[in-house]
mmCIF file of C-alpha atoms in Angstrom:
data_model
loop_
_atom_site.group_PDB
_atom_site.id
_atom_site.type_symbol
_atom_site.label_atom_id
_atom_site.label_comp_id
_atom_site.label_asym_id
_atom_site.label_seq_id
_atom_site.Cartn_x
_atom_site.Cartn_y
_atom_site.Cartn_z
ATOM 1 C CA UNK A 28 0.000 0.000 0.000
ATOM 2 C CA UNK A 29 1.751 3.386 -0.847
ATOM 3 C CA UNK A 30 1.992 6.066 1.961
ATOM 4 C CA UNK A 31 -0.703 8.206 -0.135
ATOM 5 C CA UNK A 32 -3.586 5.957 0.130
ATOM 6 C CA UNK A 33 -2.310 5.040 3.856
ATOM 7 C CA UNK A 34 -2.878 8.453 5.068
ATOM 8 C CA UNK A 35 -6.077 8.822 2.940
ATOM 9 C CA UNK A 36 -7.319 5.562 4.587
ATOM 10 C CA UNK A 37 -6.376 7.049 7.871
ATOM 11 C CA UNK A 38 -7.355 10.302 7.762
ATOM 12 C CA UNK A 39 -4.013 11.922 7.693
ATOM 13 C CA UNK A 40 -3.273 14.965 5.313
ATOM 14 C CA UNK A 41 -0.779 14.820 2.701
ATOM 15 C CA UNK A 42 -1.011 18.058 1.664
ATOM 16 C CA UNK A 43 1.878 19.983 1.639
ATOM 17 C CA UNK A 44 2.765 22.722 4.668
ATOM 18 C CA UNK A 45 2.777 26.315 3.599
ATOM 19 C CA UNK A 46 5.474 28.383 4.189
ATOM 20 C CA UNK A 47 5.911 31.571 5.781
ATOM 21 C CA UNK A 48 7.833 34.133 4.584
ATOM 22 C CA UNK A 49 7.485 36.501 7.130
ATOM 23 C CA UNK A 50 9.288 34.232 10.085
ATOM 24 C CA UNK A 51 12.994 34.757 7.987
ATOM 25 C CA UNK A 52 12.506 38.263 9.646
ATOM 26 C CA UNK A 53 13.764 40.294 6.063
ATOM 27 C CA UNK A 54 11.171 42.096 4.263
ATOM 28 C CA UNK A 55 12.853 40.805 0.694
ATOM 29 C CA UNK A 56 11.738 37.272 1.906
ATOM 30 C CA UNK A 57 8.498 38.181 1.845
ATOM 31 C CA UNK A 58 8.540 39.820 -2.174
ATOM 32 C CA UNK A 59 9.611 36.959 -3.378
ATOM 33 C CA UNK A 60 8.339 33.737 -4.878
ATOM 34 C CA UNK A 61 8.694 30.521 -2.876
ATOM 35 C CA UNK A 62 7.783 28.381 -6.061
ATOM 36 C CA UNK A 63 10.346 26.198 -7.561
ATOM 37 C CA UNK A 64 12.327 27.706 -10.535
ATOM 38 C CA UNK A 65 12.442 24.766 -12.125
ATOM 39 C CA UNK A 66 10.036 22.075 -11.621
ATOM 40 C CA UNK A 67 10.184 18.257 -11.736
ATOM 41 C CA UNK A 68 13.923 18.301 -10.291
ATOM 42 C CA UNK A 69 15.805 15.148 -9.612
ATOM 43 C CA UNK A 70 15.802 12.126 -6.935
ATOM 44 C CA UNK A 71 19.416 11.789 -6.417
ATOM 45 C CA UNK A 72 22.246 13.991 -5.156
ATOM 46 C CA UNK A 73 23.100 15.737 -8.158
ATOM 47 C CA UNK A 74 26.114 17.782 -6.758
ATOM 48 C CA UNK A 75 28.440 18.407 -4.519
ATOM 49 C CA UNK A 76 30.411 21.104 -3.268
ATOM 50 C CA UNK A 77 34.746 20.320 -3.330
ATOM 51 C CA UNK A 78 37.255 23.168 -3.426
ATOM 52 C CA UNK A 79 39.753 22.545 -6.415
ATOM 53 C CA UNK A 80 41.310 25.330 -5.594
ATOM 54 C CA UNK A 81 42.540 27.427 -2.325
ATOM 55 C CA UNK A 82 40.517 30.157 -3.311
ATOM 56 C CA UNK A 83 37.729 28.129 -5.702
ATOM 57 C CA UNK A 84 34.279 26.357 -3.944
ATOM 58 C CA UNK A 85 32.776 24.703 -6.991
ATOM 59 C CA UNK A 86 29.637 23.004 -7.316
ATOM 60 C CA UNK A 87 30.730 19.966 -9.198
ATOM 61 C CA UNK A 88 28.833 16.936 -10.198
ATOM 62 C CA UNK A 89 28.821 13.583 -8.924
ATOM 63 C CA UNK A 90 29.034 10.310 -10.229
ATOM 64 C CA UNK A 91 25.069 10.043 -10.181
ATOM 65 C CA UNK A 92 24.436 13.073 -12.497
ATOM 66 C CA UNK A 93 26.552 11.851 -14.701
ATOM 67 C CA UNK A 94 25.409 7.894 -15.498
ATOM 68 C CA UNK A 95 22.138 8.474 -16.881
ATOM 69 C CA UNK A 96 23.839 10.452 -20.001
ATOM 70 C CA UNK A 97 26.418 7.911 -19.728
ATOM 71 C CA UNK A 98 24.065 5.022 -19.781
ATOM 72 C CA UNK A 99 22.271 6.334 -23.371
ATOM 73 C CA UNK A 100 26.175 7.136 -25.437
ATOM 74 C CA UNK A 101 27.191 3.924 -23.873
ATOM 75 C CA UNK A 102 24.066 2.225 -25.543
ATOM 76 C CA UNK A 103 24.624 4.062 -28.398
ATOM 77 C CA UNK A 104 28.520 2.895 -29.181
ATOM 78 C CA UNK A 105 28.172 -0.469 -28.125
ATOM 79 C CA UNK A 106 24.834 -1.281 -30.648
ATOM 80 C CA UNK A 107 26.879 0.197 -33.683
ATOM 81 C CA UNK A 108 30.250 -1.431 -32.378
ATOM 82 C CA UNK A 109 28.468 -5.145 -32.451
ATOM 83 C CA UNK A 110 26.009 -4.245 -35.521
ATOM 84 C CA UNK A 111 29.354 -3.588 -37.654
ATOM 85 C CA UNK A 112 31.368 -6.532 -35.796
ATOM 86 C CA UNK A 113 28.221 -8.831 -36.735
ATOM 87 C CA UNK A 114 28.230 -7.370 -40.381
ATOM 88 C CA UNK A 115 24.439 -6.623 -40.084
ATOM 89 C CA UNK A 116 24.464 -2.699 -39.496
ATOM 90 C CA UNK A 117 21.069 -1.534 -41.470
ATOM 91 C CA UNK A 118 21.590 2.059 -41.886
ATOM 92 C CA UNK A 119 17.732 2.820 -41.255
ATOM 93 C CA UNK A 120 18.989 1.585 -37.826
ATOM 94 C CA UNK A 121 20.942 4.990 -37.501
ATOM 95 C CA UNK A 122 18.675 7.398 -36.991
ATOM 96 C CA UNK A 123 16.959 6.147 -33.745
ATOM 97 C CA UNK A 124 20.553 4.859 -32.663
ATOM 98 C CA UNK A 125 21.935 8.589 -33.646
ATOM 99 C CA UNK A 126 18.897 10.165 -31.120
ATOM 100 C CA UNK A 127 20.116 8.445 -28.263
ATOM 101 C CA UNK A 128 23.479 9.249 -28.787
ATOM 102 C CA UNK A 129 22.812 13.157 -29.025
ATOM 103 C CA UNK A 130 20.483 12.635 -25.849
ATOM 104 C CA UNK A 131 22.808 11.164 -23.782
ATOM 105 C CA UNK A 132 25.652 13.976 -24.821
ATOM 106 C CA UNK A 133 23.151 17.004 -23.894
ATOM 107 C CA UNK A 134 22.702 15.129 -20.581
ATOM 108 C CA UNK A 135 26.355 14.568 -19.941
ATOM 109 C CA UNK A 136 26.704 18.449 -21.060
ATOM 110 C CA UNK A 137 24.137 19.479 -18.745
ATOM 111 C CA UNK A 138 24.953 17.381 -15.353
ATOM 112 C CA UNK A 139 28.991 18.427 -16.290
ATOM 113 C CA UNK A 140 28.335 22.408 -16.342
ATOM 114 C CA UNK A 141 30.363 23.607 -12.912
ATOM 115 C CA UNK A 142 29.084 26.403 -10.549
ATOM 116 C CA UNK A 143 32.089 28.050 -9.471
ATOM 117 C CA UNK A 144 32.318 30.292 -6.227
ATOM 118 C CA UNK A 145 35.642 32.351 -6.412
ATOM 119 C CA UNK A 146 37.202 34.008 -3.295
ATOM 120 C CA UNK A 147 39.892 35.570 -5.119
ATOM 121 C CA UNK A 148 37.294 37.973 -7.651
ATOM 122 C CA UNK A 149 34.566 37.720 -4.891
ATOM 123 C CA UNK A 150 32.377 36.268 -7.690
ATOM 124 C CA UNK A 151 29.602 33.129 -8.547
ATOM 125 C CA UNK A 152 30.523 31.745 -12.397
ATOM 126 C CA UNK A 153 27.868 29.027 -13.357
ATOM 127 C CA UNK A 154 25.484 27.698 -16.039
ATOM 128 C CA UNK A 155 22.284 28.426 -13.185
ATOM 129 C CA UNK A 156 19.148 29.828 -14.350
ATOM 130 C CA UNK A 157 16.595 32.179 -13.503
ATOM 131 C CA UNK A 158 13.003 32.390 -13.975
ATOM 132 C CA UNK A 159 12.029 31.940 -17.177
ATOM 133 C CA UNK A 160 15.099 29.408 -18.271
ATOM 134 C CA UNK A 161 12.737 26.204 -17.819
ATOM 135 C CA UNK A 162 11.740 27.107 -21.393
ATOM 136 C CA UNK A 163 15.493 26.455 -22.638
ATOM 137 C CA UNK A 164 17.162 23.407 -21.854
ATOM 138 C CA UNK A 165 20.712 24.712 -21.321
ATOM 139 C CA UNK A 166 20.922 28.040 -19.101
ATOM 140 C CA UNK A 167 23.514 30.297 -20.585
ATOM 141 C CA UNK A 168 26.407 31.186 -18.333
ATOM 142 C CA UNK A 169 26.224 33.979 -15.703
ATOM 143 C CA UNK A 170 28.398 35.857 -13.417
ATOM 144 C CA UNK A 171 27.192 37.420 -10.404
ATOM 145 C CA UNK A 172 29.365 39.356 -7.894
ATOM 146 C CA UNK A 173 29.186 38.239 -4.558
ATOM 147 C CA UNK A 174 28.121 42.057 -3.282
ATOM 148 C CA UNK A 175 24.594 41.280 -5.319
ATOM 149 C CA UNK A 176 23.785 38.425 -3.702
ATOM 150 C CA UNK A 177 21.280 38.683 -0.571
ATOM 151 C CA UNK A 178 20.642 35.262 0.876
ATOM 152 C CA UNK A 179 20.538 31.488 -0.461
ATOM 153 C CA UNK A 180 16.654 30.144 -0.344
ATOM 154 C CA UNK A 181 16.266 26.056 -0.072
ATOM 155 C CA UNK A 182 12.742 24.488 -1.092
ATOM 156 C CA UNK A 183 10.777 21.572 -1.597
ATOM 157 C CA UNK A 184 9.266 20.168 -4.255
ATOM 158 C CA UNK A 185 6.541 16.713 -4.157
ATOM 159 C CA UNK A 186 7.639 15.119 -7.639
ATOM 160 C CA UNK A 187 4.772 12.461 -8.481
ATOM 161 C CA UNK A 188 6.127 9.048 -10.422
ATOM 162 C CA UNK A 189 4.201 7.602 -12.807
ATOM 163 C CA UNK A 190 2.094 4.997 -10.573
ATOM 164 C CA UNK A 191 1.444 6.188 -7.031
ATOM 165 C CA UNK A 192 4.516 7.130 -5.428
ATOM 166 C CA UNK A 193 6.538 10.639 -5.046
ATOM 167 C CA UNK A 194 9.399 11.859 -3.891
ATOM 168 C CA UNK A 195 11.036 15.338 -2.739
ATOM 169 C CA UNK A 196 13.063 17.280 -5.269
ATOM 170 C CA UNK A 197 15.375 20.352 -3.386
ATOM 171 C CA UNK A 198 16.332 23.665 -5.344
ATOM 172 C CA UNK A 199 18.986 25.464 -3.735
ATOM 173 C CA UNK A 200 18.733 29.222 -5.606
ATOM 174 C CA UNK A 201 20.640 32.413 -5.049
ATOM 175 C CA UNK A 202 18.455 35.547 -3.703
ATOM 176 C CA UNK A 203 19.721 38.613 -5.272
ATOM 177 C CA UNK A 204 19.232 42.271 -3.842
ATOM 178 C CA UNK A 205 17.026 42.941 -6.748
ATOM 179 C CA UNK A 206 14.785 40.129 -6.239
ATOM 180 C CA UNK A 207 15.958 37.822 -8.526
ATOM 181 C CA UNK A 208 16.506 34.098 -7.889
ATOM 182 C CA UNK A 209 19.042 32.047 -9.614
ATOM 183 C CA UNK A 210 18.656 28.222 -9.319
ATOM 184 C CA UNK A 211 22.240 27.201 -8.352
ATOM 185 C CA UNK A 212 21.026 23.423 -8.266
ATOM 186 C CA UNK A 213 18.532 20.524 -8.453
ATOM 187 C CA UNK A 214 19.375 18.148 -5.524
ATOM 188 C CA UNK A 215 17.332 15.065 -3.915
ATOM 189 C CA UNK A 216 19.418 14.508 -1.371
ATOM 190 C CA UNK A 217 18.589 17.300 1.564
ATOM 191 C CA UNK A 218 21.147 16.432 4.205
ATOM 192 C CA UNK A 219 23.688 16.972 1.407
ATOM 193 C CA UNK A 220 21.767 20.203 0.075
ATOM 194 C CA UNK A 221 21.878 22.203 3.622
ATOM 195 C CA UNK A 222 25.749 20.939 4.923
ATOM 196 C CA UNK A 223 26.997 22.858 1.261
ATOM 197 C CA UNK A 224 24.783 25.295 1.334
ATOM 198 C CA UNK A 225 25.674 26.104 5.143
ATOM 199 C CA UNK A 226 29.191 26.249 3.834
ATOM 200 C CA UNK A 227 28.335 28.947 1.000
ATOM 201 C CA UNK A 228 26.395 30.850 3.474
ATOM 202 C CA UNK A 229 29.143 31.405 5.671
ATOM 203 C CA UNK A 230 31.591 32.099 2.629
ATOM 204 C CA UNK A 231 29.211 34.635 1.451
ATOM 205 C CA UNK A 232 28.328 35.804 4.822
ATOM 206 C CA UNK A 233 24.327 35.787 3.385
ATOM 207 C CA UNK A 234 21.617 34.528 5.566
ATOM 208 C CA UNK A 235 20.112 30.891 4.290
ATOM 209 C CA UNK A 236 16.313 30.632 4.707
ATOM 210 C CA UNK A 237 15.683 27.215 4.490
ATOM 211 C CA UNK A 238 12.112 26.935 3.865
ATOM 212 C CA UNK A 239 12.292 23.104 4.824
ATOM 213 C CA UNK A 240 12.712 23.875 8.311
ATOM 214 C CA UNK A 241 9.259 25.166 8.363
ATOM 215 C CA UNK A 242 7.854 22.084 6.567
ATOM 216 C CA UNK A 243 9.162 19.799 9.228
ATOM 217 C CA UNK A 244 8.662 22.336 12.016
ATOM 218 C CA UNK A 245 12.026 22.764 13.068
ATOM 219 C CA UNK A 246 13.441 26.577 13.760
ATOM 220 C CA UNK A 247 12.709 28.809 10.625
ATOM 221 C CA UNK A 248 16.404 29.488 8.878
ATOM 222 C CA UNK A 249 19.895 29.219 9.150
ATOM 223 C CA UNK A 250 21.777 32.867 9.232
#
C-alpha cells in the first residue's frame, strides 16, 4: 500500500505545509516567490560542493548526475560497435541509434556544467538559471558578484512518479538584492543540500532561509 492511500485511509493529510515568509525576519523574503524555478527536479544527489582550488568552492557533479547520459552514449557505441562486428548494421537503424546518442551527450553536457564560487574575484561563475530558463534546456552562463547576492533560499518540491509514489526534489537558488533568484542546483538529497549550502552561506556571509525547516517544524532558517 503506498503512503498516499495510507494516510487517505487514515485520515491523515498529505497536503503539503505552507510556508511563511514573514518568520525569515527580512522584508525581501516576503517579495519573493517561494515556487520552484524549475520544476520536476531530480531524486538523487546531483552535486556536490569540493574546493579545487585554495581560493575556488565549486559546485561539481557527482558520479550520479553523470550515469544516466552515460548510460544512453554507452548504448549508443556499443549497438553500432556489435552491428558492424556482426556485419548486419542496417543504416535505417541509424537514426533512432543517432537520437540516443545526441540525448545522452546534452545530458552529460548538462549534469557536467560547474558552478564556481571564487574568493579571489569575490564572484559566482555558473550555467544556473533564472526564472524563465525552464523554457530552454541549457541556461547560458552567468556571473554574479558576490556584493549582489542577498541570501541562499532552499525548497521543496513533491515530484509524483508515474504509478502512485513521489518523492522530494530540493532547489537550492541564489536571492539577489534585486529580487531575482538564480537556481544554483537541483538536488534530492537534503542532508547533502543544507551541509553545502551552510558552507556557501558562511563564505558569502548571506543569511540561508531554508524553507524546509518550516515544513518539518524545526526553527525557521539558518543565518
Amino acid at each position: 500500500m503506498s503512503f498516499k492511500k495510507f494516510a487517505e485511509r487514515f485520515g491523515l493529510s498529505t497536503a503539503e505545509k505552507p510556508i511563511n515568509p514573514s518568520l525569515f525576519g527580512d522584508s525581501l523574503a516576503e517579495q519573493i516567490s517561494w515556487e520552484p524555478l524549475s520544476p520536476g527536479g531530480t531524486n538523487i544527489r546531483s552535486r556536490k560542493l569540493t574546493r579545487s582550488e585554495p581560493h575556488l568552492l565549486e559546485l561539481a557533479p557527482t558520479g550520479g548526475s553523470l550515469s544516466a547520459g552515460a548510460a544512453f552514449v554507452l548504448f549508443a557505441v556499443l549497438f553500432v560497435v556489435e552491428r558492424l562486428y556482426k556485419g548486419t548494421l542496417v543504416i535505417l537503424e541509424l537514426l533512432p541509434v543517432s537520437i540516443f546518442l545526441f540525448l545522452g551527450l546534452g545530458l552529460l553536457l548538462r549534469a557536467s556544467m560547474v558552478t564556481v564560487f571564487d574568493q579571489r574575484s569575490r564572484q559566482v561563475a555558473g550555467y544556473f538559471g533564472v526564472y524563465g530558463d525552464e523554457a530552454s534546456w541549457f541556461p547560458i552562463k552567468r556571473t554574479v558578484p558576490f556584493e549582489a547576492i542577498h541570501a541562499m533560499q532552499i525548497i521543496r518540491e513533491k515530484i509524483s512518479r508515474q504509478g502512485e509514489g513521489y518523492y522530494w526534489s530540493y532547489e537550492l537558488n541564489l536571492v539577489l538584492k534585486d529580487g531575482m533568484r538564480c537556481l544554483v542546483m537541483d538536488h534530492g538529497q537534503l542532508q547533502g543540500l543544507r551541509k553545502d549550502a551552510q558552507t556557501l552561506s558562511r563564505l558569502l556571509d548571506i543569511p540561508l532561509w531554508d524553507a524546509t525547516l518550516q515544513q518539518e517544524g524545526y526553527p525557521r532558517s539558518s543565518d
